Amino acid sequence: MFPVAFYIGALLIIAITNWLYHWRNPRCNGVLPPGSMGWPLIGETLRFFAPNTSSDIPPFVKERMQRYGPVFKTSLVGRPVIVSTDADLNYFIFQQEGQLFQSWYPDTFTEIFGRQNVGSLHGFMYKYLKNMVLNLFGPESLKKMLPEVEQASNRNLERWTSQSMVEVKEATAKMIFDLTAKKLISYDSEKSTENLRENFVAFIQGLISFPVDIPGTAYHKCLQGRKKAMKMLKNMLQERREKPRKVRSDFFDYVLEELQREDTLLTEAIALDLMFVLLFASFETTSLALTLATKFLVEHPLVLKELTEEHEAIIKRRENPDSGLTWSEYKSMRFTFQFINETVRLANIAPVIFRKSLRETKFKGYTIPAGWAIMVCPPAVHLDPTRYRDPLDFNPWRWEGIDTNGASRNFMAFGGGMRFCVGTDFSKVQMAVFLHCFVTKYKWKAIKGGDILRTPGLQFPNGFHIHISEKDK
């Protein structure tokens, strides 16, 4: 009996040792990038999710860059991952979308955003949805939307003057959510009996948290927030089905037309996931950028001076100073676009972008195995001193003479390649128009400085308050 138990124990030890060896040393036909796979199963997930209160590259990435170089391997949420902080590799990955790499996110992310969300779809289906979104957020639609964006900015700024202090992140998030929800689904927060944004707030607070779905955890609250928001969206879609409009007035009407076509590729599940992602992405990311923009204006008076001069000059050139912004005026905002680019460079709104390797790929002597996840890290490029002088300094003038419209090897705040963010222009319009109204009509002072709580996925400006009042006429 004893020898049998001994042999079984010995075999078990050998099996575990062998498994541990292969976990720490994954098989590869070439040379894997250096790095550590961490603990079995959980890898380095716990360290990855640790908050970062600095404005620098997240410690998880920075420490490994210093130890292993710009490309390294790790394991997150049970998956082997290649992390790239190399600008050339990042650019190569974006340019080879659909050929060598494709968009991919961990199961915990797809559970949160929906398995049919636009980030998880590929090929023709992705292009189909992208064209649908451009129908709403493309240049021609934005030209028509410009007066609405200006009215929303003026209305909210005027309301803020009656408050003793304004929490900028919350106030701008509400402003942008109300505008976006109106364009997407004709939702009016002041008339609705249900608070749609409240569910998104619960969703956001647990978005970047350790994925344990147990009541009381942030991740559980996140899933519950999504569930409630999706239920509201589904009910709204059903109501619109029962009472269709004769004239298309929002994105919901467009979606219904697509759903009713015989040859449609759209399903209700895909449509609802798309609506959810658009609502989230449009208000959360832009409000973050606007909050940081306001903070930078408080801290950099010379930047405020030049920005104000540009916008006051626009008004002086008009025949009627009280007329609204025109598209040509918007396109003329040279320094404003430099200011926006510098803001989003430091905001790092998309701190990580995931892809998956479709085929074994070799790059700079390393092999990326087929099926491995790849995590592109834009902050490592945006804060690289070899690419940006004094990278942690806020300096809009560094963008003089540089194209501020698209992505490049050194700038990927809005992604890159064929998956360059379709809402980029919408976000820039909202920021530029808000800044125009803000600097020409109002003055403000910071009440509470606030901190920036950064996580591997998003950054949350925490407690930045201002007092705002009208300028002396």
CSV table of C-alpha atoms in Angstrom, one decimal:
chain,number,residue,atom,x,y,z
A,1,MET,CA,0.0,0.0,0.0
A,2,PHE,CA,2.8,2.4,1.0
A,3,PRO,CA,4.8,2.0,-2.3
A,4,VAL,CA,1.6,2.7,-4.3
A,5,ALA,CA,0.8,5.9,-2.4
A,6,PHE,CA,4.5,6.9,-2.7
A,7,TYR,CA,4.5,6.4,-6.5
A,8,ILE,CA,1.2,8.3,-6.9
A,9,GLY,CA,2.6,11.2,-4.7
A,10,ALA,CA,5.8,11.2,-6.7
A,11,LEU,CA,3.9,11.3,-10.1
A,12,LEU,CA,1.7,14.1,-8.7
A,13,ILE,CA,4.7,16.1,-7.7
A,14,ILE,CA,6.4,15.5,-11.1
A,15,ALA,CA,3.1,16.5,-12.9
A,16,ILE,CA,2.8,19.7,-10.9
A,17,THR,CA,6.5,20.6,-11.3
A,18,ASN,CA,6.2,20.0,-15.1
A,19,TRP,CA,3.0,22.2,-15.2
A,20,LEU,CA,4.7,25.0,-13.3
A,21,TYR,CA,7.7,24.9,-15.6
A,22,HIS,CA,5.6,25.2,-18.7
A,23,TRP,CA,3.5,27.9,-17.1
A,24,ARG,CA,6.7,30.0,-16.4
A,25,ASN,CA,8.3,29.0,-19.7
A,26,PRO,CA,5.6,28.9,-22.4
A,27,ARG,CA,6.4,27.1,-25.6
A,28,CYS,CA,7.4,29.2,-28.6
A,29,ASN,CA,9.0,28.5,-32.0
A,30,GLY,CA,11.3,31.5,-31.5
A,31,VAL,CA,12.4,33.8,-28.8
A,32,LEU,CA,9.7,35.2,-26.5
A,33,PRO,CA,10.1,38.7,-25.1
A,34,PRO,CA,11.6,38.6,-21.5
A,35,GLY,CA,9.2,38.9,-18.6
A,36,SER,CA,7.4,36.9,-15.9
A,37,MET,CA,4.2,34.9,-16.1
A,38,GLY,CA,3.6,35.5,-12.4
A,39,TRP,CA,1.7,33.0,-10.2
A,40,PRO,CA,-0.1,30.1,-11.8
A,41,LEU,CA,-3.6,30.9,-13.2
A,42,ILE,CA,-3.8,34.5,-11.8
A,43,GLY,CA,-0.4,35.6,-13.3
A,44,GLU,CA,0.3,39.2,-12.5
A,45,THR,CA,-3.3,40.3,-12.4
A,46,LEU,CA,-3.4,41.7,-8.9
A,47,ARG,CA,-0.4,44.0,-9.6
A,48,PHE,CA,-1.9,45.1,-12.9
A,49,PHE,CA,-5.1,46.3,-11.2
A,50,ALA,CA,-3.3,48.3,-8.4
A,51,PRO,CA,-4.3,52.0,-8.6
A,52,ASN,CA,-1.8,54.7,-9.7
A,53,THR,CA,-2.1,58.2,-8.2
A,54,SER,CA,0.8,59.7,-10.3
A,55,SER,CA,0.6,61.3,-13.7
A,56,ASP,CA,3.4,59.0,-15.0
A,57,ILE,CA,3.3,55.6,-16.7
A,58,PRO,CA,1.4,53.1,-14.5
A,59,PRO,CA,3.9,51.4,-12.1
A,60,PHE,CA,3.0,47.9,-13.4
A,61,VAL,CA,4.3,48.9,-16.9
A,62,LYS,CA,7.1,51.2,-15.9
A,63,GLU,CA,8.8,48.7,-13.5
A,64,ARG,CA,8.7,46.0,-16.2
A,65,MET,CA,10.0,48.4,-18.9
A,66,GLN,CA,13.0,49.2,-16.7
A,67,ARG,CA,13.6,45.5,-16.0
A,68,TYR,CA,12.8,43.9,-19.3
A,69,GLY,CA,12.7,46.6,-22.0
A,70,PRO,CA,9.9,48.0,-24.2
A,71,VAL,CA,8.4,44.7,-25.0
A,72,PHE,CA,7.7,42.0,-22.3
A,73,LYS,CA,5.5,39.1,-21.6
A,74,THR,CA,3.2,38.6,-18.6
A,75,SER,CA,-0.1,36.8,-17.7
A,76,LEU,CA,-3.3,38.6,-16.9
A,77,VAL,CA,-6.7,37.1,-15.9
A,78,GLY,CA,-5.4,33.7,-17.0
A,79,ARG,CA,-4.1,34.7,-20.5
A,80,PRO,CA,-0.6,35.0,-21.7
A,81,VAL,CA,0.0,38.6,-22.8
A,82,ILE,CA,2.7,40.5,-24.7
A,83,VAL,CA,2.9,44.1,-23.5
A,84,SER,CA,4.2,46.6,-26.0
A,85,THR,CA,5.5,50.1,-25.1
A,86,ASP,CA,7.4,50.2,-28.4
A,87,ALA,CA,6.1,52.8,-30.7
A,88,ASP,CA,7.1,50.9,-33.9
A,89,LEU,CA,5.5,47.7,-32.7
A,90,ASN,CA,2.3,49.5,-31.7
A,91,TYR,CA,2.1,51.1,-35.1
A,92,PHE,CA,2.7,47.8,-36.8
A,93,ILE,CA,0.0,46.1,-34.8
A,94,PHE,CA,-2.6,48.8,-35.7
A,95,GLN,CA,-1.6,48.7,-39.4
A,96,GLN,CA,-2.0,44.9,-39.6
A,97,GLU,CA,-5.5,44.9,-38.1
A,98,GLY,CA,-7.4,41.9,-39.7
A,99,GLN,CA,-4.2,40.5,-41.2
A,100,LEU,CA,-1.9,39.5,-38.3
A,101,PHE,CA,-3.9,40.9,-35.4
A,102,GLN,CA,-7.4,41.6,-34.4
A,103,SER,CA,-9.3,43.5,-31.7
A,104,TRP,CA,-9.6,41.4,-28.6
A,105,TYR,CA,-10.5,42.0,-24.9
A,106,PRO,CA,-10.5,39.8,-21.9
A,107,ASP,CA,-13.7,37.9,-21.1
A,108,THR,CA,-14.3,40.1,-18.1
A,109,PHE,CA,-14.4,43.2,-20.4
A,110,THR,CA,-16.7,41.5,-22.9
A,111,GLU,CA,-19.0,40.5,-20.0
A,112,ILE,CA,-19.1,44.2,-19.0
A,113,PHE,CA,-19.5,45.7,-22.5
A,114,GLY,CA,-21.5,42.9,-24.1
A,115,ARG,CA,-20.4,40.0,-26.2
A,116,GLN,CA,-21.8,41.7,-29.3
A,117,ASN,CA,-20.1,45.1,-28.7
A,118,VAL,CA,-18.4,46.8,-31.6
A,119,GLY,CA,-14.9,46.2,-30.1
A,120,SER,CA,-15.4,42.4,-30.3
A,121,LEU,CA,-16.7,42.3,-33.9
A,122,HIS,CA,-14.4,42.0,-36.9
A,123,GLY,CA,-14.3,42.3,-40.6
A,124,PHE,CA,-17.4,43.3,-42.6
A,125,MET,CA,-19.6,43.4,-39.5
A,126,TYR,CA,-17.3,45.9,-37.8
A,127,LYS,CA,-17.1,48.1,-40.9
A,128,TYR,CA,-20.9,48.0,-41.2
A,129,LEU,CA,-21.3,49.2,-37.6
A,130,LYS,CA,-18.6,51.8,-38.1
A,131,ASN,CA,-20.5,53.3,-41.0
A,132,MET,CA,-23.7,53.3,-38.9
A,133,VAL,CA,-21.9,55.4,-36.3
A,134,LEU,CA,-20.4,57.7,-38.8
A,135,ASN,CA,-23.9,58.4,-40.0
A,136,LEU,CA,-24.4,60.2,-36.7
A,137,PHE,CA,-20.9,61.4,-35.8
A,138,GLY,CA,-19.4,62.1,-39.3
A,139,PRO,CA,-18.3,65.6,-40.4
A,140,GLU,CA,-21.6,66.4,-42.2
A,141,SER,CA,-23.7,65.5,-39.2
A,142,LEU,CA,-21.4,67.4,-36.8
A,143,LYS,CA,-21.8,70.6,-38.9
A,144,LYS,CA,-25.5,70.4,-38.3
A,145,MET,CA,-25.0,69.5,-34.6
A,146,LEU,CA,-22.7,72.5,-33.9
A,147,PRO,CA,-25.4,74.9,-32.8
A,148,GLU,CA,-26.8,72.2,-30.4
A,149,VAL,CA,-23.4,71.7,-28.8
A,150,GLU,CA,-22.9,75.4,-28.4
A,151,GLN,CA,-26.4,75.8,-26.8
A,152,ALA,CA,-25.8,73.0,-24.4
A,153,SER,CA,-22.4,74.5,-23.3
A,154,ASN,CA,-23.9,77.9,-22.8
A,155,ARG,CA,-26.9,76.6,-20.9
A,156,ASN,CA,-24.8,74.5,-18.5
A,157,LEU,CA,-22.2,77.2,-18.0
A,158,GLU,CA,-24.9,79.7,-17.1
A,159,ARG,CA,-26.4,77.2,-14.7
A,160,TRP,CA,-23.1,76.6,-13.0
A,161,THR,CA,-22.7,80.4,-12.1
A,162,SER,CA,-25.6,80.0,-9.7
A,163,GLN,CA,-23.7,77.3,-7.7
A,164,SER,CA,-21.2,78.0,-5.0
A,165,MET,CA,-18.9,75.5,-6.5
A,166,VAL,CA,-18.9,73.0,-9.4
A,167,GLU,CA,-17.4,69.5,-9.4
A,168,VAL,CA,-16.1,69.7,-12.9
A,169,LYS,CA,-16.0,66.0,-13.8
A,170,GLU,CA,-19.5,65.4,-12.6
A,171,ALA,CA,-20.9,68.6,-14.2
A,172,THR,CA,-19.3,68.0,-17.6
A,173,ALA,CA,-20.2,64.3,-17.6
A,174,LYS,CA,-23.9,65.2,-17.1
A,175,MET,CA,-23.7,67.9,-19.8
A,176,ILE,CA,-22.2,65.6,-22.4
A,177,PHE,CA,-24.4,62.6,-21.4
A,178,ASP,CA,-27.6,64.6,-21.8
A,179,LEU,CA,-26.5,65.9,-25.2
A,180,THR,CA,-25.4,62.5,-26.5
A,181,ALA,CA,-28.4,60.7,-25.1
A,182,LYS,CA,-30.7,63.2,-26.8
A,183,LYS,CA,-29.0,62.6,-30.2
A,184,LEU,CA,-28.9,58.8,-29.8
A,185,ILE,CA,-32.3,58.0,-28.2
A,186,SER,CA,-34.1,61.3,-27.6
A,187,TYR,CA,-33.6,60.9,-23.8
A,188,ASP,CA,-34.4,63.9,-21.7
A,189,SER,CA,-33.1,63.6,-18.1
A,190,GLU,CA,-35.4,66.3,-16.9
A,191,LYS,CA,-38.5,64.7,-18.3
A,192,SER,CA,-37.8,61.1,-17.8
A,193,THR,CA,-39.0,59.2,-14.7
A,194,GLU,CA,-35.9,57.0,-14.8
A,195,ASN,CA,-32.3,58.1,-14.3
A,196,LEU,CA,-30.3,56.4,-17.1
A,197,ARG,CA,-27.0,58.1,-16.2
A,198,GLU,CA,-27.2,56.8,-12.7
A,199,ASN,CA,-26.8,53.3,-14.0
A,200,PHE,CA,-23.8,54.3,-16.0
A,201,VAL,CA,-22.2,55.9,-12.9
A,202,ALA,CA,-22.5,52.6,-11.1
A,203,PHE,CA,-21.1,50.8,-14.1
A,204,ILE,CA,-18.1,53.1,-14.3
A,205,GLN,CA,-17.2,52.9,-10.6
A,206,GLY,CA,-16.6,49.2,-11.0
A,207,LEU,CA,-15.3,49.1,-14.5
A,208,ILE,CA,-11.6,48.6,-13.7
A,209,SER,CA,-11.8,46.3,-10.7
A,210,PHE,CA,-10.8,42.8,-9.9
A,211,PRO,CA,-13.3,40.5,-11.7
A,212,VAL,CA,-15.1,38.9,-8.8
A,213,ASP,CA,-18.9,38.8,-9.2
A,214,ILE,CA,-20.0,38.7,-5.6
A,215,PRO,CA,-22.6,41.0,-4.1
A,216,GLY,CA,-20.9,44.0,-2.5
A,217,THR,CA,-17.9,44.0,-4.9
A,218,ALA,CA,-17.2,46.8,-7.3
A,219,TYR,CA,-17.3,44.4,-10.2
A,220,HIS,CA,-20.8,43.1,-9.2
A,221,LYS,CA,-22.1,46.7,-8.9
A,222,CYS,CA,-20.6,47.3,-12.4
A,223,LEU,CA,-22.5,44.4,-13.9
A,224,GLN,CA,-25.7,45.4,-12.1
A,225,GLY,CA,-25.4,48.9,-13.5
A,226,ARG,CA,-25.0,47.6,-17.0
A,227,LYS,CA,-27.9,45.2,-16.5
A,228,LYS,CA,-30.2,48.1,-15.4
A,229,ALA,CA,-29.0,50.4,-18.2
A,230,MET,CA,-29.6,47.7,-20.8
A,231,LYS,CA,-33.0,47.0,-19.5
A,232,MET,CA,-33.9,50.7,-19.9
A,233,LEU,CA,-32.5,50.8,-23.4
A,234,LYS,CA,-34.4,47.7,-24.4
A,235,ASN,CA,-37.7,49.2,-23.1
A,236,MET,CA,-37.1,52.4,-25.0
A,237,LEU,CA,-36.4,50.5,-28.2
A,238,GLN,CA,-39.6,48.5,-27.7
A,239,GLU,CA,-41.6,51.7,-27.1
A,240,ARG,CA,-40.2,53.2,-30.3
A,241,ARG,CA,-41.2,50.0,-32.2
A,242,GLU,CA,-44.7,50.3,-31.0
A,243,LYS,CA,-44.9,54.0,-31.7
A,244,PRO,CA,-42.6,54.6,-34.7
A,245,ARG,CA,-41.9,58.2,-35.9
A,246,LYS,CA,-42.7,59.4,-39.4
A,247,VAL,CA,-39.5,61.4,-39.7
A,248,ARG,CA,-36.1,60.1,-38.5
A,249,SER,CA,-35.0,62.3,-35.6
A,250,ASP,CA,-32.3,60.2,-33.7
A,251,PHE,CA,-30.1,57.2,-33.9
A,252,PHE,CA,-32.8,54.9,-32.5
A,253,ASP,CA,-34.9,55.7,-35.6
A,254,TYR,CA,-32.0,54.8,-37.8
A,255,VAL,CA,-31.4,51.5,-35.9
A,256,LEU,CA,-35.1,50.6,-36.2
A,257,GLU,CA,-35.0,51.2,-40.0
A,258,GLU,CA,-31.9,48.8,-40.2
A,259,LEU,CA,-33.6,46.2,-38.1
A,260,GLN,CA,-36.7,46.1,-40.3
A,261,ARG,CA,-34.7,45.6,-43.5
A,262,GLU,CA,-34.9,42.1,-44.9
A,263,ASP,CA,-31.2,41.9,-45.7
A,264,THR,CA,-30.0,43.5,-42.5
A,265,LEU,CA,-27.0,42.3,-40.6
A,266,LEU,CA,-28.1,44.0,-37.5
A,267,THR,CA,-29.7,42.2,-34.5
A,268,GLU,CA,-31.4,43.7,-31.5
A,269,ALA,CA,-28.6,42.4,-29.2
A,270,ILE,CA,-25.9,44.1,-31.4
A,271,ALA,CA,-27.9,47.3,-31.6
A,272,LEU,CA,-28.3,47.6,-27.8
A,273,ASP,CA,-24.7,46.8,-27.1
A,274,LEU,CA,-23.7,49.4,-29.7
A,275,MET,CA,-26.0,52.0,-28.0
A,276,PHE,CA,-24.6,51.2,-24.6
A,277,VAL,CA,-20.9,51.6,-25.7
A,278,LEU,CA,-21.7,54.8,-27.5
A,279,LEU,CA,-23.3,56.4,-24.5
A,280,PHE,CA,-20.5,55.3,-22.2
A,281,ALA,CA,-17.6,56.3,-24.5
A,282,SER,CA,-19.0,59.6,-25.6
A,283,PHE,CA,-19.5,61.1,-22.1
A,284,GLU,CA,-17.0,59.4,-19.9
A,285,THR,CA,-13.9,60.0,-22.0
A,286,THR,CA,-14.7,63.5,-23.1
A,287,SER,CA,-15.7,64.7,-19.5
A,288,LEU,CA,-12.4,63.3,-18.3
A,289,ALA,CA,-10.5,65.3,-21.0
A,290,LEU,CA,-12.5,68.5,-20.2
A,291,THR,CA,-11.8,68.2,-16.5
A,292,LEU,CA,-8.1,67.9,-17.1
A,293,ALA,CA,-8.3,70.8,-19.6
A,294,THR,CA,-9.9,73.0,-17.0
A,295,LYS,CA,-7.3,72.0,-14.5
A,296,PHE,CA,-4.5,72.8,-16.9
A,297,LEU,CA,-6.0,76.3,-17.6
A,298,VAL,CA,-6.0,77.0,-13.9
A,299,GLU,CA,-2.4,76.0,-13.6
A,300,HIS,CA,-1.0,77.6,-16.8
A,301,PRO,CA,-2.0,81.3,-17.2
A,302,LEU,CA,0.0,81.7,-20.4
A,303,VAL,CA,-1.9,78.9,-22.1
A,304,LEU,CA,-5.2,80.4,-20.9
A,305,LYS,CA,-4.1,83.8,-22.3
A,306,GLU,CA,-3.3,82.4,-25.8
A,307,LEU,CA,-6.5,80.3,-25.9
A,308,THR,CA,-8.7,83.3,-24.9
A,309,GLU,CA,-7.1,85.5,-27.5
A,310,GLU,CA,-7.8,83.0,-30.2
A,311,HIS,CA,-11.4,82.7,-29.3
A,312,GLU,CA,-12.0,86.4,-28.7
A,313,ALA,CA,-10.4,87.0,-32.2
A,314,ILE,CA,-13.1,84.7,-33.7
A,315,ILE,CA,-15.8,86.8,-32.2
A,316,LYS,CA,-14.2,90.1,-33.3
A,317,ARG,CA,-14.1,89.0,-36.9
A,318,ARG,CA,-17.9,88.4,-37.0
A,319,GLU,CA,-20.3,91.0,-38.4
A,320,ASN,CA,-22.7,90.1,-35.5
A,321,PRO,CA,-20.7,89.2,-32.3
A,322,ASP,CA,-23.7,87.4,-30.9
A,323,SER,CA,-24.1,85.0,-33.8
A,324,GLY,CA,-23.3,81.3,-33.2
A,325,LEU,CA,-20.1,79.4,-34.1
A,326,THR,CA,-19.8,78.4,-37.7
A,327,TRP,CA,-18.0,75.3,-39.0
A,328,SER,CA,-15.3,77.5,-40.6
A,329,GLU,CA,-14.7,79.2,-37.3
A,330,TYR,CA,-14.4,75.8,-35.6
A,331,LYS,CA,-11.9,74.6,-38.2
A,332,SER,CA,-9.8,77.8,-37.7
A,333,MET,CA,-9.1,77.0,-34.0
A,334,ARG,CA,-5.4,76.2,-34.5
A,335,PHE,CA,-4.2,76.7,-30.9
A,336,THR,CA,-7.3,75.0,-29.5
A,337,PHE,CA,-6.5,71.8,-31.4
A,338,GLN,CA,-2.9,72.0,-30.1
A,339,PHE,CA,-4.4,72.4,-26.6
A,340,ILE,CA,-6.7,69.5,-27.0
A,341,ASN,CA,-4.0,67.2,-28.3
A,342,GLU,CA,-1.7,68.0,-25.4
A,343,THR,CA,-4.6,67.5,-23.0
A,344,VAL,CA,-5.4,64.0,-24.3
A,345,ARG,CA,-1.8,63.1,-24.6
A,346,LEU,CA,-1.4,63.6,-20.8
A,347,ALA,CA,-4.9,62.3,-20.0
A,348,ASN,CA,-4.2,59.0,-21.7
A,349,ILE,CA,-7.9,58.3,-22.1
A,350,ALA,CA,-7.1,54.9,-23.6
A,351,PRO,CA,-4.2,53.7,-21.4
A,352,VAL,CA,-4.4,50.1,-22.8
A,353,ILE,CA,-5.5,48.8,-26.1
A,354,PHE,CA,-5.9,45.0,-26.5
A,355,ARG,CA,-5.3,42.9,-29.6
A,356,LYS,CA,-4.9,39.2,-30.3
A,357,SER,CA,-2.2,37.6,-32.6
A,358,LEU,CA,-3.9,35.7,-35.4
A,359,ARG,CA,-0.6,34.2,-36.7
A,360,GLU,CA,2.9,33.8,-35.3
A,361,THR,CA,4.7,37.1,-35.9
A,362,LYS,CA,8.3,38.0,-35.5
A,363,PHE,CA,9.3,41.6,-34.6
A,364,LYS,CA,12.8,43.0,-33.7
A,365,GLY,CA,14.1,39.5,-32.9
A,366,TYR,CA,11.1,38.4,-30.7
A,367,THR,CA,8.3,36.0,-31.6
A,368,ILE,CA,4.7,36.7,-30.8
A,369,PRO,CA,2.9,33.3,-30.8
A,370,ALA,CA,-0.5,32.9,-32.5
A,371,GLY,CA,-3.4,33.2,-30.1
A,372,TRP,CA,-1.5,35.4,-27.5
A,373,ALA,CA,-3.1,38.6,-26.4
A,374,ILE,CA,-1.2,41.9,-26.9
A,375,MET,CA,-1.6,44.9,-24.7
A,376,VAL,CA,-0.5,48.2,-26.4
A,377,CYS,CA,0.3,50.9,-23.8
A,378,PRO,CA,0.0,54.4,-25.3
A,379,PRO,CA,1.0,56.2,-22.1
A,380,ALA,CA,4.5,54.7,-22.4
A,381,VAL,CA,4.8,56.4,-25.9
A,382,HIS,CA,3.1,59.6,-24.9
A,383,LEU,CA,5.4,60.0,-21.9
A,384,ASP,CA,8.6,58.9,-23.5
A,385,PRO,CA,11.3,61.6,-23.1
A,386,THR,CA,13.0,60.5,-26.4
A,387,ARG,CA,9.7,61.4,-28.3
A,388,TYR,CA,8.4,64.3,-26.2
A,389,ARG,CA,10.8,66.8,-24.4
A,390,ASP,CA,9.9,67.0,-20.7
A,391,PRO,CA,6.9,64.7,-21.3
A,392,LEU,CA,5.1,65.3,-18.0
A,393,ASP,CA,5.0,69.1,-18.7
A,394,PHE,CA,1.9,70.5,-20.2
A,395,ASN,CA,3.0,72.3,-23.3
A,396,PRO,CA,0.5,72.8,-26.2
A,397,TRP,CA,3.1,74.7,-28.2
A,398,ARG,CA,4.9,71.4,-28.8
A,399,TRP,CA,2.2,70.6,-31.4
A,400,GLU,CA,3.0,73.7,-33.6
A,401,GLY,CA,3.5,72.6,-37.2
A,402,ILE,CA,2.3,69.0,-36.5
A,403,ASP,CA,-0.9,67.5,-37.9
A,404,THR,CA,-3.4,67.3,-35.0
A,405,ASN,CA,-6.0,65.3,-36.8
A,406,GLY,CA,-4.9,61.6,-36.9
A,407,ALA,CA,-2.8,59.0,-35.2
A,408,SER,CA,0.9,58.5,-35.7
A,409,ARG,CA,3.7,56.4,-34.2
A,410,ASN,CA,4.1,58.9,-31.4
A,411,PHE,CA,0.4,59.7,-30.8
A,412,MET,CA,-2.4,57.2,-30.3
A,413,ALA,CA,-4.8,58.9,-27.9
A,414,PHE,CA,-7.7,57.8,-30.1
A,415,GLY,CA,-6.3,54.5,-31.2
A,416,GLY,CA,-4.9,53.8,-34.6
A,417,GLY,CA,-5.3,52.0,-37.9
A,418,MET,CA,-8.7,51.0,-39.1
A,419,ARG,CA,-10.0,51.1,-35.6
A,420,PHE,CA,-9.2,54.7,-35.0
A,421,CYS,CA,-12.0,56.0,-32.8
A,422,VAL,CA,-15.0,57.0,-34.8
A,423,GLY,CA,-16.1,59.4,-32.1
A,424,THR,CA,-12.9,61.4,-32.2
A,425,ASP,CA,-14.3,64.3,-34.2
A,426,PHE,CA,-17.4,64.4,-32.0
A,427,SER,CA,-15.3,64.6,-28.9
A,428,LYS,CA,-13.1,67.4,-30.4
A,429,VAL,CA,-16.2,69.4,-31.4
A,430,GLN,CA,-17.6,69.1,-27.8
A,431,MET,CA,-14.3,70.2,-26.3
A,432,ALA,CA,-13.5,73.0,-28.6
A,433,VAL,CA,-17.1,74.5,-28.5
A,434,PHE,CA,-17.2,74.2,-24.7
A,435,LEU,CA,-13.8,75.9,-24.4
A,436,HIS,CA,-14.9,78.7,-26.8
A,437,CYS,CA,-17.9,79.5,-24.5
A,438,PHE,CA,-15.9,79.0,-21.4
A,439,VAL,CA,-13.0,81.3,-22.0
A,440,THR,CA,-14.9,84.1,-23.8
A,441,LYS,CA,-17.8,84.5,-21.3
A,442,TYR,CA,-16.6,83.3,-17.9
A,443,LYS,CA,-13.9,83.5,-15.3
A,444,TRP,CA,-13.2,80.9,-12.6
A,445,LYS,CA,-11.0,79.9,-9.8
A,446,ALA,CA,-10.2,76.5,-8.3
A,447,ILE,CA,-11.8,75.7,-5.0
A,448,LYS,CA,-10.3,72.2,-4.5
A,449,GLY,CA,-7.4,71.0,-6.5
A,450,GLY,CA,-8.4,67.4,-6.8
A,451,ASP,CA,-6.3,64.3,-7.5
A,452,ILE,CA,-6.2,62.1,-10.5
A,453,LEU,CA,-6.9,58.4,-9.6
A,454,ARG,CA,-5.4,56.3,-12.4
A,455,THR,CA,-6.0,52.7,-13.0
A,456,PRO,CA,-4.8,50.5,-15.8
A,457,GLY,CA,-8.0,51.1,-17.7
A,458,LEU,CA,-9.3,54.6,-16.9
A,459,GLN,CA,-8.3,57.7,-14.9
A,460,PHE,CA,-10.8,59.4,-12.7
A,461,PRO,CA,-10.3,63.1,-11.7
A,462,ASN,CA,-11.3,63.1,-8.1
A,463,GLY,CA,-12.8,66.2,-6.4
A,464,PHE,CA,-11.7,69.1,-8.8
A,465,HIS,CA,-14.0,72.0,-7.9
A,466,ILE,CA,-14.2,75.5,-9.4
A,467,HIS,CA,-16.2,78.6,-8.7
A,468,ILE,CA,-17.4,80.1,-12.0
A,469,SER,CA,-18.9,83.6,-12.7
A,470,GLU,CA,-19.6,85.7,-15.8
A,471,LYS,CA,-16.8,88.0,-17.0
A,472,ASP,CA,-17.3,91.8,-16.5
A,473,LYS,CA,-18.7,93.3,-19.6
